[in-house]
Short mmCIF file of C-alpha atoms and ligand atoms in Angstrom, two decimals:
data_model
loop_
_atom_site.label_atom_id
_atom_site.label_comp_id
_atom_site.label_asym_id
_atom_site.label_seq_id
_atom_site.Cartn_x
_atom_site.Cartn_y
_atom_site.Cartn_z
CA UNK A 62 -9.01 3.01 -44.51
CA UNK A 63 -8.40 3.80 -41.09
CA UNK A 64 -9.18 2.25 -37.68
CA UNK A 65 -10.56 -1.07 -38.47
CA UNK A 66 -6.97 -2.25 -39.56
CA UNK A 67 -5.12 -0.90 -36.24
CA UNK A 68 -4.03 -3.47 -33.95
CA UNK A 69 -3.67 -2.17 -30.27
CA UNK A 70 0.05 -3.41 -29.13
CA UNK A 71 0.14 -4.33 -25.17
CA UNK A 72 2.72 -1.49 -24.86
CA UNK A 73 5.16 -2.73 -22.03
CA UNK A 74 6.35 0.77 -22.26
CA UNK A 75 3.17 1.87 -20.64
CA UNK A 76 4.25 3.87 -17.40
CA UNK A 77 0.99 4.06 -15.51
CA UNK A 78 2.14 1.47 -13.05
CA UNK A 79 4.91 3.62 -12.35
CA UNK A 80 3.15 6.65 -11.78
CA UNK A 81 0.84 4.83 -9.49
CA UNK A 82 3.57 3.59 -7.62
CA UNK A 83 5.47 6.76 -7.40
CA UNK A 84 2.50 8.30 -5.67
CA UNK A 85 2.18 5.38 -3.19
CA UNK A 86 6.10 5.44 -2.34
CA UNK A 87 6.06 9.17 -1.74
CA UNK A 88 3.04 8.89 0.73
CA UNK A 89 4.65 5.65 2.63
CA UNK A 90 5.16 5.92 6.02
CA UNK A 91 8.77 4.84 5.60
CA UNK A 92 9.62 7.19 2.96
CA UNK A 93 11.08 9.79 4.68
CA UNK A 94 14.96 8.82 4.44
CA UNK A 95 14.50 8.80 0.51
CA UNK A 96 12.30 11.55 -0.46
CA UNK A 97 15.33 13.69 -1.42
CA UNK A 98 18.74 13.27 -2.49
CA UNK A 99 20.98 12.54 0.39
CA UNK A 100 22.81 16.00 1.77
CA UNK A 101 26.49 15.15 1.16
CA UNK A 102 27.21 18.14 3.68
CA UNK A 103 25.25 16.02 6.38
CA UNK A 104 26.81 12.93 5.14
CA UNK A 105 30.22 13.77 3.60
CA UNK A 106 31.19 10.16 2.82
CA UNK A 107 28.01 9.66 1.10
CA UNK A 108 29.43 10.41 -2.49
CA UNK A 109 32.66 8.40 -2.08
CA UNK A 110 30.77 5.27 -1.03
CA UNK A 111 27.60 5.55 -3.08
CA UNK A 112 28.58 5.94 -6.81
CA UNK A 113 25.06 6.04 -8.01
CA UNK A 114 22.94 8.22 -5.61
CA UNK A 115 19.07 7.76 -6.20
CA UNK A 116 16.04 9.07 -4.41
CA UNK A 117 12.32 9.64 -5.06
CA UNK A 118 12.16 13.23 -5.88
CA UNK A 119 14.81 12.22 -8.87
CA UNK A 120 12.48 9.68 -9.64
CA UNK A 121 9.59 11.71 -10.01
CA UNK A 122 11.44 14.38 -11.97
CA UNK A 123 12.53 11.53 -14.29
CA UNK A 124 8.85 10.33 -14.75
CA UNK A 125 7.97 13.64 -15.45
CA UNK A 126 10.51 14.40 -17.96
CA UNK A 127 10.33 10.94 -19.89
CA UNK A 128 13.52 9.83 -18.85
CA UNK A 129 12.42 6.17 -18.45
CA UNK A 130 12.26 4.03 -21.47
CA UNK A 131 10.50 1.18 -19.80
CA UNK A 132 8.98 0.03 -16.31
CA UNK A 133 11.95 -1.97 -15.66
CA UNK A 134 14.11 1.39 -15.59
CA UNK A 135 11.95 2.66 -13.34
CA UNK A 136 11.70 -0.55 -10.86
CA UNK A 137 15.56 -0.73 -10.86
CA UNK A 138 15.89 2.83 -9.73
CA UNK A 139 13.75 2.28 -7.07
CA UNK A 140 16.16 -1.25 -6.33
CA UNK A 141 19.14 1.59 -6.38
CA UNK A 142 17.57 3.37 -4.03
CA UNK A 143 17.25 0.54 -1.41
CA UNK A 144 20.77 -1.13 -2.30
CA UNK A 145 22.50 2.29 -1.79
CA UNK A 146 20.65 2.32 1.72
CA UNK A 147 21.49 -1.11 2.63
CA UNK A 148 25.14 -0.20 1.56
CA UNK A 149 25.39 2.98 3.53
CA UNK A 150 23.15 1.99 6.67
CA UNK A 151 23.05 -0.79 9.38
CA UNK A 152 20.10 -3.14 8.99
CA UNK A 153 19.14 -2.42 12.67
CA UNK A 154 19.14 1.29 11.82
CA UNK A 155 16.04 3.53 11.50
CA UNK A 156 17.13 4.36 7.83
CA UNK A 157 18.53 0.79 7.42
CA UNK A 158 15.10 -0.61 8.43
CA UNK A 159 12.89 1.85 6.31
CA UNK A 160 14.98 0.53 3.29
CA UNK A 161 14.12 -3.03 3.90
CA UNK A 162 10.45 -1.70 4.47
CA UNK A 163 10.17 0.05 1.53
CA UNK A 164 11.79 -2.70 -0.84
CA UNK A 165 9.12 -5.30 0.57
CA UNK A 166 6.36 -2.99 -0.10
CA UNK A 167 7.64 -2.30 -3.55
CA UNK A 168 8.44 -5.92 -4.88
CA UNK A 169 4.84 -6.97 -3.38
CA UNK A 170 2.98 -4.14 -4.93
CA UNK A 171 5.00 -3.78 -7.96
CA UNK A 172 3.72 -7.46 -9.05
CA UNK A 173 0.24 -6.61 -8.49
CA UNK A 174 0.48 -3.05 -10.63
CA UNK A 175 2.03 -4.92 -13.47
CA UNK A 176 0.39 -8.31 -13.70
CA UNK A 177 -3.21 -8.37 -12.99
C1 LIG B 1048 18.78 7.11 2.58
C2 LIG B 1048 19.90 7.82 3.47
N1 LIG B 1048 21.15 6.90 3.53
C3 LIG B 1048 22.15 7.48 4.09
C4 LIG B 1048 21.97 8.37 4.62
C5 LIG B 1048 21.01 9.41 4.81
C6 LIG B 1048 19.90 8.94 4.31
N2 LIG B 1048 18.61 9.58 3.97
C7 LIG B 1048 18.89 11.08 4.69
C8 LIG B 1048 17.52 12.16 4.41
C9 LIG B 1048 18.83 11.61 6.30
C10 LIG B 1048 18.60 10.19 7.09
N3 LIG B 1048 18.87 10.13 8.63
C11 LIG B 1048 19.00 11.56 8.69
C12 LIG B 1048 19.20 11.87 10.36
C13 LIG B 1048 19.65 13.15 10.51
S1 LIG B 1048 19.38 14.10 9.25
C14 LIG B 1048 19.21 12.52 7.91
C15 LIG B 1048 19.07 12.67 6.60
#
């Protein structure tokens, strides 16, 4: 008969928290090392050391193109950005420090966006 028998399922595939997080990550003061793919002409060893490069522009394009099946897939790409950063950069370097800051920002804000 229509609407009255339709149940609304909590859709964990609702990617709204991802879009909100992407906006906040791109604006973050420490986002600069991660905004675009690492340029292999500037860092010739990067592609050899880092098997799965990831960056915020690529994540934004995957969101736009509906490439994420779940929030967790999105979260794991952000963690990949940070893990790659830790692999390639010293903790004390500007880029290394930015990676730790972005990871801490993400994990705290992600809980707020996905739980409450
Ligand atoms: C995240 C990351 N990991 C490893 C290497 C580079 C980068 N970021 C690029 C943007 C980057 C980071 N720093 C500099 C400094 C001069 S050009 C440039 C480009």
